[in-house]
Amino acid sequence: MDLRNATSDNNSLYRESPVAISPTPTAPGGGEVNFVGQGDEDQGTDNEICTIASARVNSGARVYASTSASDQTEETFTVDDALEAIGFGRFHWKVSLLTGLSWVGDAMEMMILSILSPQMHCEWRLPSYKVALITSVVFVGMGFSSPVWGNVFDKYGRRVGLVICMCWTLYYGLLSAFAPVYGWLLVLRGLVGFGIGGAPQAVTLYSEFLPMKARGTSIMMISAFWAIGAVFEVLLALLVMPTLGWRWLLGLSTIPVAIFLCFCFWLPESPRFDMLMGRRENAMATLTRIAKENGKAMPAGKMAACKQSDRGQIKDLFAPQYWRTTLLLWFIWFANAFSYYGIVLLTTELFQAGDSCEVTQGAKIEPSCSLECKYLTSADYKDLLWTTLAEFPGLLVILLVIDRIGRKKSMTLCFFMFSLCILPLYACIGRIALTVFIFIARAFISGGFQVAFVYTPEVFPTENRALAMGTCSAMAKVGALITPFVAQVMLRTSVYLTLSMYCVCSLLAGVASLVLPIETLGRALQESNLDHGAGEQSTPSTSQSNGTTQP
């Protein structure tokens, strides 16, 4: 049959009745291609022919529909597209202040530990191991609660989780001020620790509102609230402790958390979380609100739906593309907390020990009586204030380098510089030199800690970002749990061994930072594990009507 006649006959059949059209196999010698029309009653005789024919007819229909509706194609956009178009503005400054209050409260509850320990040692005549337990029990509570809060944030929302954990912290923080005996103080401070274990999730919420270009600098900026909280706690102790005592200090330290709860009604839910939950209208309303407050326009078109998947599953942290990152980050967070809280506790211990030459010559700090105590003097508080102010230059240094050399190298720089500043403490140095080196060491380790807070939410997807932050925070609390027994107990046996523990740990963490497999500088936030490959692109592109993001 001639090819043109076959085509004409076929078109005639197609107009008269529904048919399945398929080509017959080409002859081995290379014969002509024939088209055979089959009625509905014959379609069951050859499944392969029917399938091919159906595919061709459907393909033709799609081409026809696409041609006829080409003028009506509607563009879509993702949450990333919207946040990039809106940019950083007034809304983000407000969120910075509000989430920053939770960080101020967290920092004050942590900083109070180095102030409370000497006071309890003297007032209740506690041996050194019981003093260390007052610090460690807080970190035990934080260690247990951090993964729990991460799961809550991933399943029920960032805003809901943050409000609940702040309410918990306020309640038990106030109760701990009325603790009648040592046992009750341990229990109540442990419960405070359980509450503030969710405070780092404020970074998860904040990061999900940020455009990509502003993310590193903005998260470092909110980290300044931690430094503000630490400084405020020392100033509060300087004013309150000599006259009102430690109970008033515990009660007044909850003020930032109370202010946060007064204004938390303004805080919206993360649009990324709403999209992951299938609440497109809520996400759109939040993005529209952000655009209005920032004075910017939303992207044209309709927001693309996001694939829903199970959230908050620990096994996702060990997916092939993430397991190395997870394990390395766990150690990095452990080392950060071990070193940071170690230098905080060492500050008061070394200041109380007196002249550093007397300390290092004997290579130990050993009072004549295990119950001998020394209250912190005004000079101690002032030196503690100076070393606490080190957090600000540390943040400044990191702000200058984090978007230039990347997250991994920034963490490595901080760990190595911390180790370098620990080395002079082995020698016989005076109090001024001791203060200077502790100042520099704390500046770098606090800066490195903040880089970890930037890197972790960037490297993990929305569906388990909070869980990743929670588990990393839990590992940090393990380090913080151990460090009081090193800085407050081991120090009395050997100064050299104590300093070596911190020096070696930070060096290993610096190496771990270098070998992290993913650099997140210029990388868009991922919504799910499926986006890992596409996420290596520096910017998201606008999607078309099929709702997919093109790499």
XYZ file of C-alpha atoms in Angstrom:
551
model
C 0.000 0.000 0.000
C 1.312 3.495 -0.831
C 2.276 5.554 2.211
C 0.230 8.610 1.196
C -2.894 6.515 0.504
C -2.433 4.730 3.820
C -2.288 8.030 5.623
C -5.401 9.299 3.853
C -7.334 6.099 4.567
C -6.204 6.157 8.153
C -7.424 9.733 8.671
C -10.782 8.724 7.177
C -11.093 5.819 9.580
C -10.105 8.047 12.518
C -12.969 10.452 11.688
C -15.577 7.709 11.310
C -14.934 5.541 14.345
C -12.560 5.194 17.345
C -9.577 3.121 16.352
C -6.137 2.165 17.610
C -3.369 2.998 15.170
C -0.019 1.255 15.188
C 2.748 0.492 12.746
C 3.390 -3.039 11.623
C 6.941 -4.334 12.069
C 9.348 -3.394 9.302
C 10.439 -6.307 7.120
C 13.967 -7.518 7.624
C 14.820 -6.445 4.088
C 13.689 -2.904 4.750
C 10.119 -2.808 3.364
C 7.636 0.039 3.541
C 5.848 0.926 6.766
C 2.120 0.082 6.713
C -0.507 1.518 9.093
C -3.279 -0.852 10.100
C -6.610 0.278 11.567
C -8.178 -1.954 14.198
C -11.669 -1.724 15.669
C -12.411 -1.888 19.407
C -13.309 -5.585 19.113
C -9.809 -6.416 17.797
C -7.810 -4.417 20.348
C -7.470 -7.311 22.797
C -5.612 -9.464 20.283
C -2.372 -7.548 20.442
C -1.624 -5.746 23.699
C 1.667 -4.320 22.470
C 0.124 -2.757 19.361
C -2.732 -1.309 21.443
C -0.336 0.200 23.948
C 1.836 1.853 21.298
C -1.197 3.167 19.450
C -2.714 4.576 22.612
C 0.516 6.332 23.463
C 0.689 7.900 20.001
C -2.913 9.111 20.068
C -2.450 10.538 23.587
C 0.776 12.235 22.519
C -0.994 13.810 19.590
C -3.769 15.004 21.830
C -1.284 16.598 24.213
C 0.492 18.383 21.375
C -2.853 19.677 20.079
C -3.927 20.825 23.540
C -0.579 22.482 24.137
C -0.785 24.307 20.795
C -4.353 25.508 21.333
C -3.670 26.704 24.897
C -0.182 28.117 24.412
C -1.358 31.617 25.204
C -2.886 30.510 28.508
C 0.240 28.942 30.103
C 0.482 30.154 33.700
C 3.848 30.567 35.342
C 4.391 29.245 38.870
C 6.955 30.074 41.535
C 8.393 28.378 44.600
C 8.879 29.683 48.140
C 12.545 30.282 47.272
C 11.544 32.406 44.266
C 9.193 34.457 46.436
C 11.748 35.016 49.213
C 14.412 36.045 46.702
C 12.008 38.510 45.061
C 10.907 39.974 48.407
C 14.441 40.295 49.767
C 15.485 41.351 53.268
C 13.488 44.179 54.819
C 11.424 45.494 57.718
C 9.693 42.174 58.374
C 13.013 40.390 58.804
C 14.260 43.002 61.275
C 11.162 42.377 63.398
C 11.645 38.601 63.258
C 15.308 39.115 64.181
C 14.350 41.028 67.313
C 11.654 38.568 68.372
C 13.571 35.346 67.819
C 16.631 37.116 69.234
C 14.821 37.475 72.569
C 14.642 33.696 72.857
C 18.403 33.604 72.273
C 18.990 36.243 74.937
C 17.017 34.098 77.396
C 18.952 30.982 76.394
C 22.311 32.746 76.824
C 21.375 34.107 80.238
C 20.337 30.672 81.491
C 23.685 29.298 80.288
C 25.839 32.138 81.568
C 24.240 31.965 84.999
C 25.855 28.551 85.519
C 29.374 29.957 85.837
C 28.078 32.564 88.313
C 25.816 30.285 90.342
C 28.403 27.543 90.956
C 30.806 29.500 93.211
C 27.865 30.970 95.127
C 26.340 27.550 95.813
C 29.749 26.175 96.773
C 30.014 28.806 99.491
C 26.416 29.256 100.616
C 25.447 25.580 100.839
C 28.990 24.292 101.544
C 28.918 21.917 98.575
C 31.885 19.786 97.472
C 33.207 20.338 93.949
C 31.417 17.359 92.361
C 28.034 18.610 93.604
C 28.819 22.063 92.252
C 29.615 20.509 88.867
C 26.308 18.617 88.970
C 24.378 21.912 89.129
C 25.854 22.749 85.743
C 25.704 19.252 84.272
C 22.055 18.604 85.132
C 21.036 21.527 82.916
C 22.890 19.980 80.003
C 21.378 16.563 80.744
C 17.929 18.108 80.360
C 18.971 19.853 77.159
C 20.543 16.687 75.773
C 17.387 14.636 76.281
C 15.041 17.335 75.035
C 16.863 18.579 71.925
C 15.861 15.644 69.638
C 12.357 15.692 71.169
C 11.942 19.385 70.376
C 13.363 18.788 66.898
C 10.673 16.189 66.243
C 7.972 18.555 67.565
C 9.211 21.389 65.328
C 9.238 19.129 62.251
C 5.783 17.648 62.874
C 3.744 20.434 64.461
C 5.437 23.611 63.297
C 8.330 25.930 64.075
C 6.247 28.616 65.775
C 4.243 26.196 67.943
C 7.355 24.402 69.145
C 9.205 27.611 69.982
C 6.306 29.028 72.003
C 5.874 25.787 73.985
C 9.576 25.465 74.865
C 9.757 29.124 75.941
C 6.690 28.704 78.173
C 8.315 25.645 79.748
C 11.578 27.549 80.340
C 9.819 30.523 81.935
C 7.758 28.364 84.296
C 10.592 26.211 85.645
C 13.076 29.097 85.580
C 10.889 31.009 88.015
C 10.287 27.927 90.177
C 14.020 27.238 90.469
C 14.421 30.597 92.213
C 12.362 29.185 95.102
C 14.268 25.868 95.413
C 14.500 25.142 99.171
C 17.298 22.541 99.108
C 20.023 21.212 96.824
C 17.940 18.284 95.521
C 15.081 20.527 94.420
C 17.512 22.912 92.740
C 18.946 20.028 90.687
C 15.490 18.850 89.581
C 14.217 22.305 88.664
C 17.385 23.344 86.824
C 17.226 20.062 84.917
C 13.680 20.936 83.842
C 14.871 24.393 82.796
C 17.479 22.635 80.675
C 14.745 20.500 79.111
C 12.949 23.681 78.051
C 15.902 25.578 76.619
C 16.864 22.499 74.622
C 14.396 23.820 72.030
C 15.782 27.374 71.950
C 18.269 26.713 69.089
C 15.272 25.953 66.864
C 14.713 29.720 66.729
C 17.476 29.647 64.103
C 15.528 27.035 62.102
C 12.459 29.287 62.060
C 14.446 32.417 61.278
C 16.478 30.826 58.467
C 13.316 29.750 56.634
C 12.239 33.379 56.188
C 15.551 34.514 54.705
C 16.597 35.027 51.068
C 19.711 33.106 50.098
C 22.089 36.073 49.769
C 21.246 37.429 53.227
C 21.149 34.091 55.063
C 24.741 33.789 56.325
C 25.039 37.387 57.511
C 21.540 37.444 59.006
C 21.964 34.290 61.078
C 25.289 35.612 62.340
C 23.503 38.854 63.197
C 20.864 37.066 65.279
C 23.710 35.248 67.004
C 24.722 38.618 68.401
C 21.713 38.299 70.703
C 23.474 35.397 72.429
C 26.424 37.690 73.162
C 24.024 40.397 74.375
C 22.368 37.886 76.717
C 25.706 36.731 78.137
C 26.854 40.310 78.773
C 23.496 41.265 80.282
C 23.679 38.307 82.687
C 27.111 39.359 83.970
C 25.923 42.954 84.447
C 22.793 41.710 86.212
C 24.899 39.516 88.503
C 27.205 42.444 89.265
C 24.187 44.466 90.427
C 22.060 41.754 92.052
C 24.401 39.229 93.661
C 26.064 41.480 96.287
C 22.698 42.701 97.624
C 19.740 40.493 96.650
C 21.426 37.119 96.148
C 21.220 34.238 93.677
C 17.444 33.652 93.967
C 16.697 37.107 92.580
C 19.263 36.524 89.850
C 17.486 33.318 88.762
C 14.103 35.046 88.732
C 15.207 38.189 86.883
C 17.066 36.111 84.275
C 13.698 34.941 82.869
C 12.672 38.471 81.793
C 13.714 38.120 78.086
C 11.721 34.879 77.771
C 8.671 36.585 79.305
C 8.964 39.471 76.809
C 9.193 36.982 73.932
C 5.985 35.267 75.039
C 4.195 38.624 75.261
C 4.860 39.335 71.575
C 4.935 35.825 70.089
C 1.377 36.201 68.724
C 2.859 38.384 65.952
C 5.283 35.675 64.802
C 4.003 33.750 61.734
C 4.624 30.117 60.860
C 7.395 29.322 58.402
C 6.050 29.387 54.811
C 8.350 26.489 53.942
C 6.793 24.363 56.684
C 3.261 25.337 55.580
C 4.048 24.280 52.008
C 5.474 20.979 53.192
C 2.259 20.405 55.150
C 0.138 21.154 52.063
C -1.168 24.443 53.485
C -0.521 26.504 50.362
C -3.005 29.244 51.304
C -1.299 29.838 54.658
C 2.133 29.976 53.025
C 0.844 32.386 50.384
C -0.712 34.610 53.051
C 2.575 34.716 54.998
C 4.625 35.542 51.900
C 2.138 38.248 50.905
C 2.418 39.729 54.404
C 6.230 39.725 54.189
C 6.128 41.388 50.758
C 3.731 44.070 52.030
C 5.858 44.873 55.102
C 9.039 44.977 52.990
C 7.378 47.121 50.320
C 8.080 44.602 47.564
C 5.880 42.821 45.000
C 5.236 39.086 44.923
C 6.327 37.124 41.815
C 3.695 36.799 39.090
C 1.780 33.527 38.740
C 0.718 30.775 41.089
C 2.770 29.137 43.834
C 3.775 25.585 42.919
C 2.702 22.777 45.225
C 5.411 21.004 47.187
C 5.753 17.234 47.436
C 4.551 16.073 50.857
C 6.581 13.423 52.636
C 7.155 12.001 56.080
C 8.865 14.489 58.359
C 11.128 14.209 61.353
C 12.525 10.722 60.661
C 15.956 10.019 62.120
C 16.805 7.585 59.302
C 16.723 10.466 56.805
C 19.763 11.959 58.511
C 21.647 8.812 57.476
C 20.560 8.812 53.829
C 23.490 8.145 51.450
C 23.978 11.848 50.720
C 23.854 12.962 54.364
C 25.330 10.313 56.696
C 28.886 11.651 56.591
C 27.668 15.203 57.135
C 25.515 14.072 60.074
C 28.315 12.241 61.873
C 30.887 14.997 61.306
C 28.469 17.686 62.458
C 27.659 15.732 65.614
C 31.337 15.770 66.549
C 31.752 19.439 65.554
C 28.803 20.468 67.749
C 30.148 18.303 70.591
C 33.576 19.965 70.358
C 32.055 23.440 70.070
C 30.030 23.096 73.264
C 32.799 21.253 75.123
C 35.279 24.026 74.291
C 32.927 27.010 74.604
C 31.434 26.147 77.988
C 34.831 24.914 79.076
C 36.451 28.312 78.526
C 33.469 29.995 80.242
C 33.870 27.816 83.351
C 37.671 27.990 83.265
C 37.462 31.774 83.356
C 35.925 31.910 86.834
C 38.033 28.988 88.094
C 41.350 30.493 86.973
C 40.389 33.953 88.203
C 39.507 32.540 91.617
C 42.808 30.615 91.732
C 44.733 33.876 91.844
C 48.071 34.428 90.141
C 48.528 32.096 87.189
C 52.160 31.422 88.077
C 51.128 29.816 91.327
C 48.644 27.714 89.440
C 50.853 26.467 86.643
C 53.953 25.834 88.698
C 52.187 23.191 90.732
C 50.232 22.081 87.677
C 47.115 21.812 89.805
C 44.571 23.794 91.754
C 44.076 22.157 95.107
C 42.588 24.130 98.010
C 43.548 23.098 101.523
C 39.979 22.000 102.242
C 37.481 20.518 99.814
C 34.785 22.827 101.249
C 36.940 25.968 101.116
C 35.172 28.621 99.073
C 35.769 31.999 97.527
C 32.938 34.298 96.550
C 33.239 36.107 93.241
C 34.479 39.637 93.874
C 33.652 42.768 91.896
C 37.053 42.408 90.183
C 36.103 38.861 89.156
C 32.807 40.085 87.714
C 34.571 42.838 85.759
C 37.101 40.415 84.284
C 34.253 38.017 83.513
C 32.516 40.896 81.735
C 35.609 41.613 79.651
C 35.958 38.004 78.541
C 32.226 37.859 77.781
C 32.543 40.936 75.566
C 34.896 38.810 73.450
C 31.817 37.337 71.778
C 31.314 40.571 69.820
C 34.714 40.755 68.060
C 34.386 37.023 67.431
C 31.115 37.634 65.595
C 32.657 40.549 63.711
C 35.534 38.408 62.434
C 33.146 35.691 61.285
C 30.857 38.228 59.596
C 33.825 39.353 57.524
C 34.883 35.867 56.397
C 31.799 33.626 56.356
C 30.589 34.773 52.917
C 34.108 35.001 51.515
C 35.877 31.788 52.472
C 32.753 29.705 53.146
C 31.246 27.962 56.164
C 33.654 25.027 56.380
C 36.847 27.094 56.342
C 35.331 29.586 58.802
C 34.717 26.813 61.349
C 38.207 25.434 60.776
C 39.766 28.873 61.335
C 37.894 29.296 64.632
C 38.879 25.889 66.025
C 42.561 26.291 65.123
C 42.755 29.824 66.574
C 41.091 28.632 69.784
C 43.756 25.916 70.171
C 46.490 28.440 69.500
C 45.185 30.742 72.257
C 45.036 27.875 74.766
C 48.790 27.189 74.413
C 50.017 30.289 76.337
C 47.969 29.192 79.354
C 50.492 26.363 79.881
C 53.122 28.981 80.702
C 53.505 31.218 83.721
C 51.530 34.334 82.801
C 50.001 37.115 84.851
C 46.334 37.943 85.266
C 46.253 40.574 82.500
C 47.809 38.171 79.964
C 45.471 35.420 81.159
C 42.465 37.685 80.560
C 43.705 38.644 77.081
C 44.262 35.066 75.893
C 40.942 33.879 77.331
C 39.319 36.860 75.585
C 40.749 35.862 72.182
C 40.039 32.152 72.681
C 36.432 32.837 73.609
C 36.037 35.193 70.648
C 37.002 32.478 68.176
C 35.166 29.548 69.761
C 31.963 31.563 70.062
C 32.322 32.607 66.418
C 32.816 28.979 65.383
C 29.735 27.955 67.326
C 27.674 30.530 65.426
C 28.989 29.290 62.060
C 27.718 25.819 63.017
C 24.304 27.402 63.585
C 24.481 28.848 60.073
C 25.739 25.702 58.350
C 23.446 23.081 59.902
C 20.040 24.453 58.809
C 21.505 25.214 55.378
C 22.773 21.704 54.689
C 19.640 19.731 55.710
C 16.219 19.897 53.960
C 13.029 21.399 55.402
C 11.422 18.008 56.092
C 14.055 17.140 58.735
C 15.889 20.438 59.313
C 14.570 20.854 62.864
C 15.378 17.230 63.729
C 18.921 17.707 62.434
C 19.298 20.839 64.563
C 17.846 18.941 67.523
C 20.217 15.983 67.267
C 23.240 18.254 66.721
C 22.175 20.305 69.727
C 21.856 17.082 71.748
C 25.443 16.172 70.881
C 26.504 19.659 71.911
C 24.848 19.128 75.260
C 26.819 15.908 75.743
C 29.968 17.991 75.385
C 28.555 20.628 77.720
C 27.620 17.896 80.207
C 31.181 16.575 80.346
C 32.989 19.910 80.442
C 32.146 20.900 84.068
C 33.925 17.781 85.323
C 36.961 18.778 83.256
C 36.966 22.521 83.981
C 35.897 22.309 87.629
C 37.042 18.866 88.843
C 39.979 17.731 86.679
C 41.454 21.226 86.892
C 42.075 20.674 90.608
C 44.204 17.648 89.730
C 46.109 18.913 86.687
C 45.944 22.216 84.821
C 48.090 20.789 82.008
C 45.813 17.802 81.410
C 42.738 20.038 81.472
C 44.135 22.456 78.901
C 45.322 19.540 76.727
C 41.798 18.121 76.603
C 40.430 21.357 75.172
C 43.349 21.901 72.804
C 43.223 18.424 71.224
C 39.425 18.375 70.963
C 39.327 21.691 69.099
C 42.132 20.610 66.723
C 40.216 17.443 65.790
C 37.047 19.495 65.250
C 38.971 21.799 62.907
C 39.983 18.818 60.785
C 36.383 17.512 60.830
C 35.168 20.894 59.550
C 37.572 20.744 56.613
C 36.411 17.283 55.483
C 32.666 18.066 55.524
C 31.405 16.932 52.094
C 29.081 19.895 51.374
C 29.833 23.626 51.300
C 26.580 25.586 51.674
C 27.834 29.014 50.611
C 25.558 30.121 47.737
C 23.383 27.009 48.051
C 19.571 27.230 48.122
C 17.695 25.648 51.040
C 16.371 22.190 50.197
C 12.775 21.153 50.822
C 13.307 17.370 50.836
C 15.998 14.722 50.344
C 14.855 14.433 46.728
C 16.065 17.983 46.091
C 19.657 17.187 47.032
C 20.951 17.142 43.477
C 19.101 20.247 42.416
C 20.164 21.977 45.583
C 23.743 22.268 44.414
C 22.570 25.061 42.114
C 23.168 28.480 43.524
C 19.758 29.954 42.770
C 16.304 28.546 42.241
C 14.707 29.113 38.860
C 11.137 29.983 38.127
C 8.963 26.940 37.454
C 6.418 26.590 34.736
C 2.872 25.270 34.863
C 3.960 21.686 35.561
C 5.005 22.748 39.078
C 8.581 21.482 38.950
C 11.749 23.439 39.659
C 14.181 23.411 36.800
C 17.876 23.039 37.663
